[in-house]
Short mmCIF file of C-alpha atoms in Angstrom, two decimals:
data_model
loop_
_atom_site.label_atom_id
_atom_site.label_comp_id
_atom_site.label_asym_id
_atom_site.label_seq_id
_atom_site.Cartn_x
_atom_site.Cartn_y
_atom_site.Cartn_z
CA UNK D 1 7.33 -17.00 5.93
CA UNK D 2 4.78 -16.50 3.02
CA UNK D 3 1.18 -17.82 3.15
CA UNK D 4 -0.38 -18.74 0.10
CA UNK D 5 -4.01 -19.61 0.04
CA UNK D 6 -5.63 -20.29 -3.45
CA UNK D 7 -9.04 -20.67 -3.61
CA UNK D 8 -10.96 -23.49 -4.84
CA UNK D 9 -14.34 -21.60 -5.29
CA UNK D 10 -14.15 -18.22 -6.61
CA UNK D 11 -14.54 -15.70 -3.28
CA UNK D 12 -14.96 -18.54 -0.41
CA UNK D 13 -11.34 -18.32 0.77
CA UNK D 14 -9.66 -14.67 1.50
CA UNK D 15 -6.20 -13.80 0.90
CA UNK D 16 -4.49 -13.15 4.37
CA UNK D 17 -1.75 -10.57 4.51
CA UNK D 18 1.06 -11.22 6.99
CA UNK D 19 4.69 -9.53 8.35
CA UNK D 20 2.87 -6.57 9.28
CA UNK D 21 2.82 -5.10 5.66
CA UNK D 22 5.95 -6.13 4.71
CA UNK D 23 5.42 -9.29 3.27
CA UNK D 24 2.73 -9.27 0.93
CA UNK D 25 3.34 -12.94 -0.64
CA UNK D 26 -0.65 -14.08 0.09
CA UNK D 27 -3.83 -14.26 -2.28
CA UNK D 28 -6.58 -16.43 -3.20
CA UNK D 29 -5.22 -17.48 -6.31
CA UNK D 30 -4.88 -13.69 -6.22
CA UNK D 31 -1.77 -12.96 -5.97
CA UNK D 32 -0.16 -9.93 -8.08
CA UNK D 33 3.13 -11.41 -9.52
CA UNK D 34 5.13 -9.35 -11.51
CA UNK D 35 8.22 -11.15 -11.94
CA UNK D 36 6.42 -14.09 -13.98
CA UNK D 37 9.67 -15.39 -15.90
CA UNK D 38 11.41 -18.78 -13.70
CA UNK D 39 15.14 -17.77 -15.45
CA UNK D 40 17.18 -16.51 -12.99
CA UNK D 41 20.24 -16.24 -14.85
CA UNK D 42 22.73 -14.76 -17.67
CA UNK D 43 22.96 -14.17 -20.57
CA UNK D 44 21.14 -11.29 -22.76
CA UNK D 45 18.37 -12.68 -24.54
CA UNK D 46 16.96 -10.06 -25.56
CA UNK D 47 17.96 -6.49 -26.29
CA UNK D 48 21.59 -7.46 -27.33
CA UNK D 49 21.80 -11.12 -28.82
CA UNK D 50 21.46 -12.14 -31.76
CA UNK D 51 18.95 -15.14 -31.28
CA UNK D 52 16.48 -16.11 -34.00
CA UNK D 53 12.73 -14.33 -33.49
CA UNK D 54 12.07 -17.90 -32.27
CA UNK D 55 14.80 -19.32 -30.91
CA UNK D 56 14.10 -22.38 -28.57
CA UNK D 57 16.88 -24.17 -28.27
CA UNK D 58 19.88 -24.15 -26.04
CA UNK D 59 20.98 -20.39 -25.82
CA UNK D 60 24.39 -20.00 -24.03
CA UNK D 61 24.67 -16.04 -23.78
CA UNK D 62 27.79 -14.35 -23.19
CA UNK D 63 26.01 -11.48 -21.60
CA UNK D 64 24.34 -11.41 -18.33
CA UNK D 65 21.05 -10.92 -16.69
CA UNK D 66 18.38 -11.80 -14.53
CA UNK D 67 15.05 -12.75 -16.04
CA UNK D 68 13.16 -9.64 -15.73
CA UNK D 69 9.82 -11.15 -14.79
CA UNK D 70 9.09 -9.77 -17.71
CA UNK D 71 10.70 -12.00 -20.51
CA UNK D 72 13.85 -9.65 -20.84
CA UNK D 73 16.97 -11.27 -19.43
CA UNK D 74 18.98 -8.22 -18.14
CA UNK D 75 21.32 -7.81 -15.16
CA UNK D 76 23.95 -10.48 -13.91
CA UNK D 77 23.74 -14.21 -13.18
CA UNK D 78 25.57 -17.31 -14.65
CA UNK D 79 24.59 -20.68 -15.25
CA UNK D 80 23.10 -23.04 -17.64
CA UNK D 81 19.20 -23.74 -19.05
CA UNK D 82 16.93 -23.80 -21.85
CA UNK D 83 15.38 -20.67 -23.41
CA UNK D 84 12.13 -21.28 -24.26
CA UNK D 85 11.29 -17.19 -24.85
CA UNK D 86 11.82 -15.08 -28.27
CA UNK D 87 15.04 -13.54 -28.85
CA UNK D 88 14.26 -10.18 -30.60
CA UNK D 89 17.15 -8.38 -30.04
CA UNK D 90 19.77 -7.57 -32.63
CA UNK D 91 23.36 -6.91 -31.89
CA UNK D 92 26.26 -8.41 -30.63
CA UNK D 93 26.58 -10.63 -27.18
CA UNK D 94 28.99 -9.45 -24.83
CA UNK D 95 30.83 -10.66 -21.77
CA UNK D 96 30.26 -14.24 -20.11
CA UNK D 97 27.87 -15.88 -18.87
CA UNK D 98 25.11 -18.48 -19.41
CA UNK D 99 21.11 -19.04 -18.57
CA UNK D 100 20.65 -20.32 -14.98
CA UNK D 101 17.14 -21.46 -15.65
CA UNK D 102 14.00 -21.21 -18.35
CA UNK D 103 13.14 -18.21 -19.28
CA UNK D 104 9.12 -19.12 -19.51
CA UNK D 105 8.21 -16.44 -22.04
CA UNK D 106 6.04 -14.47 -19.90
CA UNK D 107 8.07 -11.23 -20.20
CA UNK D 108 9.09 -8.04 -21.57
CA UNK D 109 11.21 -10.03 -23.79
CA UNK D 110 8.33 -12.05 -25.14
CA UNK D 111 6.62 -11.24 -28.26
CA UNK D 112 4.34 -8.29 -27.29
CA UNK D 113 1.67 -10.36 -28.80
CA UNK D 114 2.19 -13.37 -26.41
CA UNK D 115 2.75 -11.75 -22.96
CA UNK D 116 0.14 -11.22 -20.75
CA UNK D 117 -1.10 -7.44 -21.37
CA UNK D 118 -2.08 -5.09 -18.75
CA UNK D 119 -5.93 -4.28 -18.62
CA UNK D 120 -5.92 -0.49 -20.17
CA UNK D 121 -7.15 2.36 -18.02
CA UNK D 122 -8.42 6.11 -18.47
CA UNK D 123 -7.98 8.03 -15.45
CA UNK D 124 -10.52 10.96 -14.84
CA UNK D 125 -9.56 12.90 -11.58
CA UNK D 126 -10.73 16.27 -9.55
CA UNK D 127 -7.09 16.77 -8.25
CA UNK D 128 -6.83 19.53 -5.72
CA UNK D 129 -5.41 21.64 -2.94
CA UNK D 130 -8.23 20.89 -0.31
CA UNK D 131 -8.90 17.34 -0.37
CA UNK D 132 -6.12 15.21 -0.78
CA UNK D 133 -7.27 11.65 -1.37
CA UNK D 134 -7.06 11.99 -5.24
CA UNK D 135 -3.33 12.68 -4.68
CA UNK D 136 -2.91 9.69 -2.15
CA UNK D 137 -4.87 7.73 -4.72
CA UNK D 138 -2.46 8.45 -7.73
CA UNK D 139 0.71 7.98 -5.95
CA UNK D 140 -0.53 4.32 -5.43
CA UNK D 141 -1.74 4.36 -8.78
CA UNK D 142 1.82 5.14 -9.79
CA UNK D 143 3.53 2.66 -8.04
CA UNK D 144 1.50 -0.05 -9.20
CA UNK D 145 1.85 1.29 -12.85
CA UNK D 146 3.48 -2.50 -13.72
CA UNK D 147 0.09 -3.42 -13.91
CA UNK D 148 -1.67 -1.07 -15.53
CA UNK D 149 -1.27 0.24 -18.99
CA UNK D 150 -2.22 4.12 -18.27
CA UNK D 151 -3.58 5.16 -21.76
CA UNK D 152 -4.52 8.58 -20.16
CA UNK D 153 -5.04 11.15 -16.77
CA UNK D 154 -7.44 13.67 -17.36
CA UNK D 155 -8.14 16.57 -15.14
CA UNK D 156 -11.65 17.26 -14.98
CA UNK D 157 -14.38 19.08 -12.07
CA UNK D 158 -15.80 17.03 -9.55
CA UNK D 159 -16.50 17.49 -5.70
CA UNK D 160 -13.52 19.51 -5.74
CA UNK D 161 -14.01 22.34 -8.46
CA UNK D 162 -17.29 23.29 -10.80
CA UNK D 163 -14.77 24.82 -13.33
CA UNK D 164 -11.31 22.64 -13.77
CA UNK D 165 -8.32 25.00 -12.64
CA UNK D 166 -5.35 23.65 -15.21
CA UNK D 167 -2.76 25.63 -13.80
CA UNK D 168 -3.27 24.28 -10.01
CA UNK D 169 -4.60 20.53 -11.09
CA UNK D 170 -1.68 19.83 -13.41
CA UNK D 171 0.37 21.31 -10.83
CA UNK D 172 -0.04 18.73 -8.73
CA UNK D 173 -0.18 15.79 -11.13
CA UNK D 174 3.31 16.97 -12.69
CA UNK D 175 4.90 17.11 -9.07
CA UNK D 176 3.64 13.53 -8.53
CA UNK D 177 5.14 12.09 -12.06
CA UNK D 178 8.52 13.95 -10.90
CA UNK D 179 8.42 12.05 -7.26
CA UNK D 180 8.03 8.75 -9.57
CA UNK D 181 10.76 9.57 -12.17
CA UNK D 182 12.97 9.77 -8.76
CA UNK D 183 11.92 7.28 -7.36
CA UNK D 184 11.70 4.52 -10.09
CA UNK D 185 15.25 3.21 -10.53
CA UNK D 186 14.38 1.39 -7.19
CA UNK D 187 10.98 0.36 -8.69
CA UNK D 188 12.71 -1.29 -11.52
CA UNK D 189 14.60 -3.11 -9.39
CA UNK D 190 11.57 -5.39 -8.20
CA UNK D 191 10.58 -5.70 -11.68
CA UNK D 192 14.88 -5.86 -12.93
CA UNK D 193 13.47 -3.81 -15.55
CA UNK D 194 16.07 -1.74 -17.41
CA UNK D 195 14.76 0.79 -19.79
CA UNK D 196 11.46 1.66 -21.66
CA UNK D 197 11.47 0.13 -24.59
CA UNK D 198 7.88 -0.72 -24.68
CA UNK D 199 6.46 2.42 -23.48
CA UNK D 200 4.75 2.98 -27.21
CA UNK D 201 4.07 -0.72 -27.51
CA UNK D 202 1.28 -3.00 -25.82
CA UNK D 203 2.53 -3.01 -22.31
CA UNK D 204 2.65 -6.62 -20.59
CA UNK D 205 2.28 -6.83 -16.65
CA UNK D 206 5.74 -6.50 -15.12
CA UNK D 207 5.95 -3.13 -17.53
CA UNK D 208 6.63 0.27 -15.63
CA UNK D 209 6.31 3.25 -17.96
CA UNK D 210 8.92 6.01 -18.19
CA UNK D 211 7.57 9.38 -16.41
CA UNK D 212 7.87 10.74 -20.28
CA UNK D 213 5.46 8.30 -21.34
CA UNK D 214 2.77 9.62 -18.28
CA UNK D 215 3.22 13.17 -18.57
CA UNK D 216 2.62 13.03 -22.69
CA UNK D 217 -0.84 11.05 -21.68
CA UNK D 218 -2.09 13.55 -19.36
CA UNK D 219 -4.41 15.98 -20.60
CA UNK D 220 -7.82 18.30 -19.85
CA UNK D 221 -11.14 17.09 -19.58
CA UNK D 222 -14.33 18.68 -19.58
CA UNK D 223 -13.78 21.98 -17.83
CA UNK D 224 -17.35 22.48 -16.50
CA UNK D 225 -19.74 20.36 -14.33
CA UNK D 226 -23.03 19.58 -14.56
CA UNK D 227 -25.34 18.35 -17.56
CA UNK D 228 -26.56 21.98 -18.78
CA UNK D 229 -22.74 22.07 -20.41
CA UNK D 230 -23.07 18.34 -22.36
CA UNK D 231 -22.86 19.20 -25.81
CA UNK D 232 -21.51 21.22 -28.69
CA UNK D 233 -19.12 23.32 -27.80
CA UNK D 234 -17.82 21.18 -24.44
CA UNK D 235 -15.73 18.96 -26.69
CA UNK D 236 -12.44 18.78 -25.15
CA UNK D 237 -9.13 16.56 -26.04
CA UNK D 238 -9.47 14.37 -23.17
CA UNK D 239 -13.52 13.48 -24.52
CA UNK D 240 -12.17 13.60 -27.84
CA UNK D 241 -9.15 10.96 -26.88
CA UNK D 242 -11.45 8.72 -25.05
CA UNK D 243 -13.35 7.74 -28.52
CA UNK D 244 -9.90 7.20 -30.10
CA UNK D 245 -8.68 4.79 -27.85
CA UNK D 246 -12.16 2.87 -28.29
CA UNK D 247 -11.08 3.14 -32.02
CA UNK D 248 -7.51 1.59 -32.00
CA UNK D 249 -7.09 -1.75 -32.80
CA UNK D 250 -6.85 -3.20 -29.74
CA UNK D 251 -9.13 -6.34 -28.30
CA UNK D 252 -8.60 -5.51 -24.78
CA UNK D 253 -11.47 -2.97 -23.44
CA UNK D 254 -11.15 0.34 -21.98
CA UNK D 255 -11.80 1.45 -18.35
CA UNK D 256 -12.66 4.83 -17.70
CA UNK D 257 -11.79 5.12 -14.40
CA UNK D 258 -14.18 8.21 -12.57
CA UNK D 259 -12.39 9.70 -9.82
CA UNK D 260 -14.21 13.21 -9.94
CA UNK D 261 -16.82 13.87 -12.56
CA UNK D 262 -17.94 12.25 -14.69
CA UNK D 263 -18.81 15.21 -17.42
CA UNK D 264 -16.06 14.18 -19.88
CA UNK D 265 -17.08 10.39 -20.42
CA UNK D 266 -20.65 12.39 -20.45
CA UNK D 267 -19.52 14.34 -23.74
CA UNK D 268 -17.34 11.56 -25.03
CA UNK D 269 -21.41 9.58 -25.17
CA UNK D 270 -22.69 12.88 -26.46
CA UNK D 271 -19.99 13.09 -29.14
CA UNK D 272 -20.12 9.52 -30.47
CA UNK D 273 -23.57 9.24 -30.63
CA UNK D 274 -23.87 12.37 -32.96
CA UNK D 275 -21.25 11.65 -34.95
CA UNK D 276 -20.88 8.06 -35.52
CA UNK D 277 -23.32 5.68 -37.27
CA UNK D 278 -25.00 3.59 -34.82
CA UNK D 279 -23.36 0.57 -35.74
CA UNK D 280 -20.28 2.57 -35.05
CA UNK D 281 -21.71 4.45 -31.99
CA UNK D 282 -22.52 1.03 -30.86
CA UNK D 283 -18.96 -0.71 -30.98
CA UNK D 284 -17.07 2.37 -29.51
CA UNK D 285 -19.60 1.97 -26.81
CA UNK D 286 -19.29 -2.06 -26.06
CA UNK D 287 -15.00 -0.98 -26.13
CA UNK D 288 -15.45 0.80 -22.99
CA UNK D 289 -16.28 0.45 -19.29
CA UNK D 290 -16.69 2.82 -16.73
CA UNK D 291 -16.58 2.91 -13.48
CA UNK D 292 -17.33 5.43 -11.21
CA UNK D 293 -16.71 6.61 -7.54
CA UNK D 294 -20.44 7.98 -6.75
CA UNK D 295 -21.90 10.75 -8.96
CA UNK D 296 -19.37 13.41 -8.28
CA UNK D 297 -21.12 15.71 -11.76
CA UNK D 298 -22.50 17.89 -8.76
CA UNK D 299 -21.47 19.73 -5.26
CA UNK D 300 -20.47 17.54 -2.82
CA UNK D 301 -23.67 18.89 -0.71
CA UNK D 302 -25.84 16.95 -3.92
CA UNK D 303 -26.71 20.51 -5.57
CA UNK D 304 -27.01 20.25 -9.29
CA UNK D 305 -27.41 18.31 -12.23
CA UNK D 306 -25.22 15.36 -13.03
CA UNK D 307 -25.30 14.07 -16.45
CA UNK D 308 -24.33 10.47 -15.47
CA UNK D 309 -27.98 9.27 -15.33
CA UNK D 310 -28.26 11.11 -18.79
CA UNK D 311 -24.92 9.00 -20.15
CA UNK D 312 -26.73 5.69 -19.31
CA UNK D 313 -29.69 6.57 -20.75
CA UNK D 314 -27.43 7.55 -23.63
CA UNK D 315 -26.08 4.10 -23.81
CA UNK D 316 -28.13 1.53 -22.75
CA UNK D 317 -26.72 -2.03 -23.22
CA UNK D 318 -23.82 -0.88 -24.78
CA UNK D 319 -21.80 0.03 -21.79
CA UNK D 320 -20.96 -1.80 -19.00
CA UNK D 321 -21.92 1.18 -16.44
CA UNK D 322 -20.19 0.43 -12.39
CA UNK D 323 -21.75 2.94 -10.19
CA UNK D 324 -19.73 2.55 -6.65
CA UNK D 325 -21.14 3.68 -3.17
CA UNK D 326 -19.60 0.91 -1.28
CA UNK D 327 -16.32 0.34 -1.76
CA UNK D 328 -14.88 3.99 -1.47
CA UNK D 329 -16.23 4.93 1.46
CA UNK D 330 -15.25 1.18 3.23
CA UNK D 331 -11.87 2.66 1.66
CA UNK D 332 -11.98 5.89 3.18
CA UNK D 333 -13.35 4.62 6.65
CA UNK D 334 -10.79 2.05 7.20
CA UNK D 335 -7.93 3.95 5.57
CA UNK D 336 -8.26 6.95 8.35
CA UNK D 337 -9.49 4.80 11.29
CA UNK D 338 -5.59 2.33 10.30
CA UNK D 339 -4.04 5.52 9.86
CA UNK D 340 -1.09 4.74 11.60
CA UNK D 341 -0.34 2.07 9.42
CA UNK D 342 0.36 4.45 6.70
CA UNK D 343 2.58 6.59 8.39
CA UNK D 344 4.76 3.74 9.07
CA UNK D 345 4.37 1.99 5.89
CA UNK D 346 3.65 4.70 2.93
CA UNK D 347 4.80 8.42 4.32
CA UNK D 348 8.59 8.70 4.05
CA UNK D 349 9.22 5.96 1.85
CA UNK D 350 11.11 7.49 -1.27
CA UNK D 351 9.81 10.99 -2.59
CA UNK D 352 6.61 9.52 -3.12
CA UNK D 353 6.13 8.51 0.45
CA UNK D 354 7.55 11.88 1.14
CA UNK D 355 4.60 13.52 -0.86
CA UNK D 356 1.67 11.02 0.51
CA UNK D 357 -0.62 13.32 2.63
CA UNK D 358 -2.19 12.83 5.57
CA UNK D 359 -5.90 12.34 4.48
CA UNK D 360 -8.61 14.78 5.38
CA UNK D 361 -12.38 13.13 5.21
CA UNK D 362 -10.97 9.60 4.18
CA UNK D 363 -7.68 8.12 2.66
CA UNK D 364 -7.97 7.34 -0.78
CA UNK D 365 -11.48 6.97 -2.12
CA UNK D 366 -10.73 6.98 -5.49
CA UNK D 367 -8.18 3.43 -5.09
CA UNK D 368 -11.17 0.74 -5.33
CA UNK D 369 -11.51 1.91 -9.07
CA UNK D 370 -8.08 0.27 -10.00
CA UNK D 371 -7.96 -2.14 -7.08
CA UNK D 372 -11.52 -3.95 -9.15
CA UNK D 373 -8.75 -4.07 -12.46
CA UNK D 374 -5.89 -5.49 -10.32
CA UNK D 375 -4.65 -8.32 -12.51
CA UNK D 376 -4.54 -10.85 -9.68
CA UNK D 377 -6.54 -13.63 -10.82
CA UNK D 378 -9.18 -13.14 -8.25
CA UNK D 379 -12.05 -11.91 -10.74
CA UNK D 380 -12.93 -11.15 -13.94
CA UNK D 381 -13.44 -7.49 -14.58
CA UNK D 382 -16.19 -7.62 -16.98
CA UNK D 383 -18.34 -9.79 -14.36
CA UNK D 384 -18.87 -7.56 -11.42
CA UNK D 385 -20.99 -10.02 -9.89
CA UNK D 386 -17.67 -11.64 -9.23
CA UNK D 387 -16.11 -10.15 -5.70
CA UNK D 388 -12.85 -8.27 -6.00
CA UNK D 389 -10.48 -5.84 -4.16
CA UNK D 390 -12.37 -3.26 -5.44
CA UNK D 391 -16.18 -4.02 -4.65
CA UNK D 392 -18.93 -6.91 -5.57
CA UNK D 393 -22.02 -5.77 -7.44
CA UNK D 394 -25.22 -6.82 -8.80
CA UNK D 395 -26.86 -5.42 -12.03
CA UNK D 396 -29.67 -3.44 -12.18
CA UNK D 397 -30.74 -3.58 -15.51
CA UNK D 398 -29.83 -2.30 -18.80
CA UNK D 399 -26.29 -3.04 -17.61
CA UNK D 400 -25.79 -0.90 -14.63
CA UNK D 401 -23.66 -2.36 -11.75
CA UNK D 402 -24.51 -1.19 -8.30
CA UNK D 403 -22.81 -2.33 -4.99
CA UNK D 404 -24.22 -6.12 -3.75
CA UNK D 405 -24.92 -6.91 -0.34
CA UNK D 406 -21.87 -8.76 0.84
CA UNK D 407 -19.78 -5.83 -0.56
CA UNK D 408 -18.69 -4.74 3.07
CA UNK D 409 -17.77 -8.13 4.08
CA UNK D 410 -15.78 -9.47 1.03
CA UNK D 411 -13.84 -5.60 1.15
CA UNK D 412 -13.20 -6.20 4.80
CA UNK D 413 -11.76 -9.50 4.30
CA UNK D 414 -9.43 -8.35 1.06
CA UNK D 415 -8.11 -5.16 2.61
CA UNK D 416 -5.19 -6.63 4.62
CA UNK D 417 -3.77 -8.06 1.24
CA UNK D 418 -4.48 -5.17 -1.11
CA UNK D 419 -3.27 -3.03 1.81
CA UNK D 420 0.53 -4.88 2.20
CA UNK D 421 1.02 -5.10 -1.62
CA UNK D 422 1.36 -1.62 -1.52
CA UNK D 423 3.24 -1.43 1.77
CA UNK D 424 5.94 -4.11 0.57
CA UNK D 425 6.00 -2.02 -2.95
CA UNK D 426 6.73 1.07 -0.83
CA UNK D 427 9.36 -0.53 0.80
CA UNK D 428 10.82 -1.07 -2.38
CA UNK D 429 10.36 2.80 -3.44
CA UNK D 430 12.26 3.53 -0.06
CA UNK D 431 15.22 1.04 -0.45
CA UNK D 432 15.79 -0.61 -3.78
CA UNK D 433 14.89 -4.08 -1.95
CA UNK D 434 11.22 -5.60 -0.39
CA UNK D 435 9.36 -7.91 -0.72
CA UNK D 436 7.98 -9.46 -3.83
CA UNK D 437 5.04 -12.07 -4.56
CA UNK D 438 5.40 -15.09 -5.05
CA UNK D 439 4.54 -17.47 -8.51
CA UNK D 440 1.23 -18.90 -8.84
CA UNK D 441 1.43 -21.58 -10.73
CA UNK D 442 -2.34 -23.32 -11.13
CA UNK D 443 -2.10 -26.60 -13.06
CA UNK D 444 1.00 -25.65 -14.88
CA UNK D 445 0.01 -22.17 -15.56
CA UNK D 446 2.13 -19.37 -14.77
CA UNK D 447 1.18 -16.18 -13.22
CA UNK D 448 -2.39 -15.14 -11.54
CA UNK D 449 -3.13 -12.43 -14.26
CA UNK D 450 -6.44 -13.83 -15.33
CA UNK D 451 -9.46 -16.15 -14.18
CA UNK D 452 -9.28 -19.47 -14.77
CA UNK D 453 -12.36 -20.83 -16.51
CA UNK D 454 -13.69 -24.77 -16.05
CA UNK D 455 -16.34 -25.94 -18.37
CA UNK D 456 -16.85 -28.99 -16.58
CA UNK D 457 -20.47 -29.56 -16.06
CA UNK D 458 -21.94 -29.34 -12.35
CA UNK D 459 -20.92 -32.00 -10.06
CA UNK D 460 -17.47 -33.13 -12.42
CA UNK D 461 -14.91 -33.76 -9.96
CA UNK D 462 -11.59 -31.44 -10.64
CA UNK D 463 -7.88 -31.18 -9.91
CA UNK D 464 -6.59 -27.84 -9.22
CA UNK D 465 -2.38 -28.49 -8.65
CA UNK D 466 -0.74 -25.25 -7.24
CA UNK D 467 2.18 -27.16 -5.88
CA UNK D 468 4.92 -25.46 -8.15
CA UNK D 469 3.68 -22.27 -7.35
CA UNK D 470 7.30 -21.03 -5.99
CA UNK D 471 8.60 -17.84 -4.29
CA UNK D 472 11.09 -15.44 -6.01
CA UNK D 473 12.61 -13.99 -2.44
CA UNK D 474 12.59 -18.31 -1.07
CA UNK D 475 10.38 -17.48 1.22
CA UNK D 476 8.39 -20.59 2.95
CA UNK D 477 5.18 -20.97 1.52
CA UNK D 478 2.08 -22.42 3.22
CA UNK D 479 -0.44 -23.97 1.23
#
């Protein structure tokens, strides 16, 4: 059985996870759905027909699929329906077969320009030898990749190193991109994703990147620590990058993501702001976010001199500035003291559960960063006030975010969930097959991917209707 919860006001009602990891089908109008078409049948819509660009009337295709999720009908199935999505394929139908159902146009088949887009991240990570919870952090990073659109990794210092080691830190990333190229023909099978057509495009949610695409966005970052290096001459291509993406025309914001130190966002600041006109300065600014797991521009012991005070001061206003010392070490804590639970349910599933370590000081610190971005309908990332699975926070002026007060609580009661959707995905990386989450639907919209906003003035009365919310495994659901 599946419990769904969905909550009526904003972080009063938890998600509770259930089937001791292996069934990960509960939220608070949170849940992470990644299969967000309803078709369930043939025919090849996209990819190999020959349907119109907008093509919405009956569409009897003599190929067959299963809706990806993701808008692409691929795979087998037969039946009849209406396809409501955009045919963009050219080519010639083959074999038999005919839609089972309506292909919602929520999908990789979709217009790029109508799916539902994955928030875009920038990864910035001390990965090492000695501590291992940046690894433990990326392989779940990895296998949640259908959700985020990874515009870069950068190896940079941090607790771990003063001077970046290239040879040992991208090392260990490219070992952990060959685990997922093994192991993601059985991650595509959640998704019934075939190919990687989009990898260059604007990724929608249900999307996993080829390995090719994550290797050729992993670079360097700053290769010193501390604020004495900020400046000319510590220009590197991951600081460099980082002002590009803010450049591209793109209306979705950056998150720079700080697992180690935070030295190359420092000199990406540095860079703009002596570069740019200020109007300019400004805008590349108010593109990005970052948020960072503690002040790691300095020994772990607290010796030296971080530039991230010197980056805010830098900014101001302009950027939207998450300073975490909650949420990561609630992460860490729980992670190692439920240990067991993650030799059962992560090691030894696939070669990524093969490569998970066993932690050392905590189990992945660095996963509240992305777990805050989740697309799961459960906040809105550029509120932090609003709670999350990755921390709840209150500003302190000038558009710094630090942790609120009913940060432990609200991460105690969201762990279970965040915990099992990666558990159930592991399951998948192990067999092929798992569990998968089910459908919101809220008031006849599909998918938790975003919050849903009510104008209504205080004390309007208002309908929220999640009865069609349906399960793609037909698993019981309890409202």
């Amino acid at each position: 059985m599946s419990v769904l919860l969905v909550s009526v006001m904003g972080c009063t009602d938890s998600s509770d996870a259930n089937n001791g990891g292996t069934d990960t089908s509960t939220a608070t109008g949170t849940e992470v759905n990644t299969d967000i078409g309803s078709g369930t049948g043939s025919g090849t819509g996209n990819g190999a027909g020959t349907g119109a660009p907008e093509d919405t009337g009956t569409d009897t295709d003599t190929g067959s699929s299963i809706d990806t999720g993701s808008g692409v009908t691929t795979g087998t199935g037969t039946g009849t329906g209406t396809d409501t999505g955009a045919d963009t394929g050219t080519g010639t139908d083959t074999g038999t077969g005919t839609d089972t159902g309506t292909d919602t146009g929520t999908g990789i088949g979709e217009e790029p320009d109508t799916a539902p887009l994955k928030p875009r991240i920038v990864v910035l990570t001390d990965l090492s030898t000695w501590e291992p919870d940046d690894h433990e952090s990326m392989i779940r990073l990895l296998v949640h990749s259908d959700l985020f659109e990874i515009e870069a990794i950068m190896l940079t210092t941090g607790y771990s190193y003063g001077e970046a080691d290239e040879g040992t830190q991208m090392g260990i990333l490219d070992s952990i991109i060959d685990a997922y190229r093994t192991d993601l023909p059985n991650l595509l099978k959640r998704n019934d994703q075939t190919g990687h057509d989009l990898d260059d495009a604007k990724q929608p949610v249900g999307y996993f990147p080829s390995p090719e695409y994550i290797k050729s966005v992993s670079m360097m970052g700053s290769l010193t620590r501390g604020i004495e290096h900020i400046g000319d001459g510590n220009d590197s291509k991951g600081s460099n990058y980082i002002i590009d993406l803010a450049k591209e025309d793109d209306d979705r914001p950056v998150w720079v993501q700080v697992w180690g130190g935070g030295n190359t966002m420092c000199q990406t600041v540095y860079r703009a702001q002596k570069d740019l006109p200020e109007a300019e300065y400004h805008a590349v600014l108010e593109k990005l976010r970052i948020y960072t797991i503690t002040d790691q521009d300095k020994n772990y012991t607290g010796e030296g001199n971080s530039c991230h005070g010197q980056m805010h001061e830098r900014a101001g206003e302009h950027l939207l500035f998450i300073h975490d010392e909650c949420a990561w070490k609630k992460h860490n804590g729980t992670g190692a003291g439920a240990w067991n639970t993650y030799k059962e349910h992560i090691q030894g599933h696939g070669s990524l559960g093969g490569m998970y370590p066993k932690f050392k000081y905590g189990v992945e610190g660095d996963t509240p960063s992305f777990l805050y971005m989740l697309p799961n309908g459960l906040n809105d990332p550029d509120d932090p006030s609003q709670c999350s699975w990755g921390g709840t926070y209150e500003g302190k002026g000038n558009n710094m975010w630090k942790p609120a007060g009913s940060c432990n609580s609200y991460f105690d009661r969201f762990y279970p969930a965040a915990f099992n959707n990666f558990a159930a995905r592991m399951d998948w990386v192990a067999d092929g097959a798992g569990n998968r989450n089910p459908v919101i639907v809220l008031n006849g919209e599909e998918g938790a991917h975003h919050v849903i906003k009510n104008q209504e003035p205080a004390g309007t009365s208002i309908t929220l209707d999640a009865s069609a919310t349906y399960d793609p495994d037909n698993d019981n659901l309890t409202f």
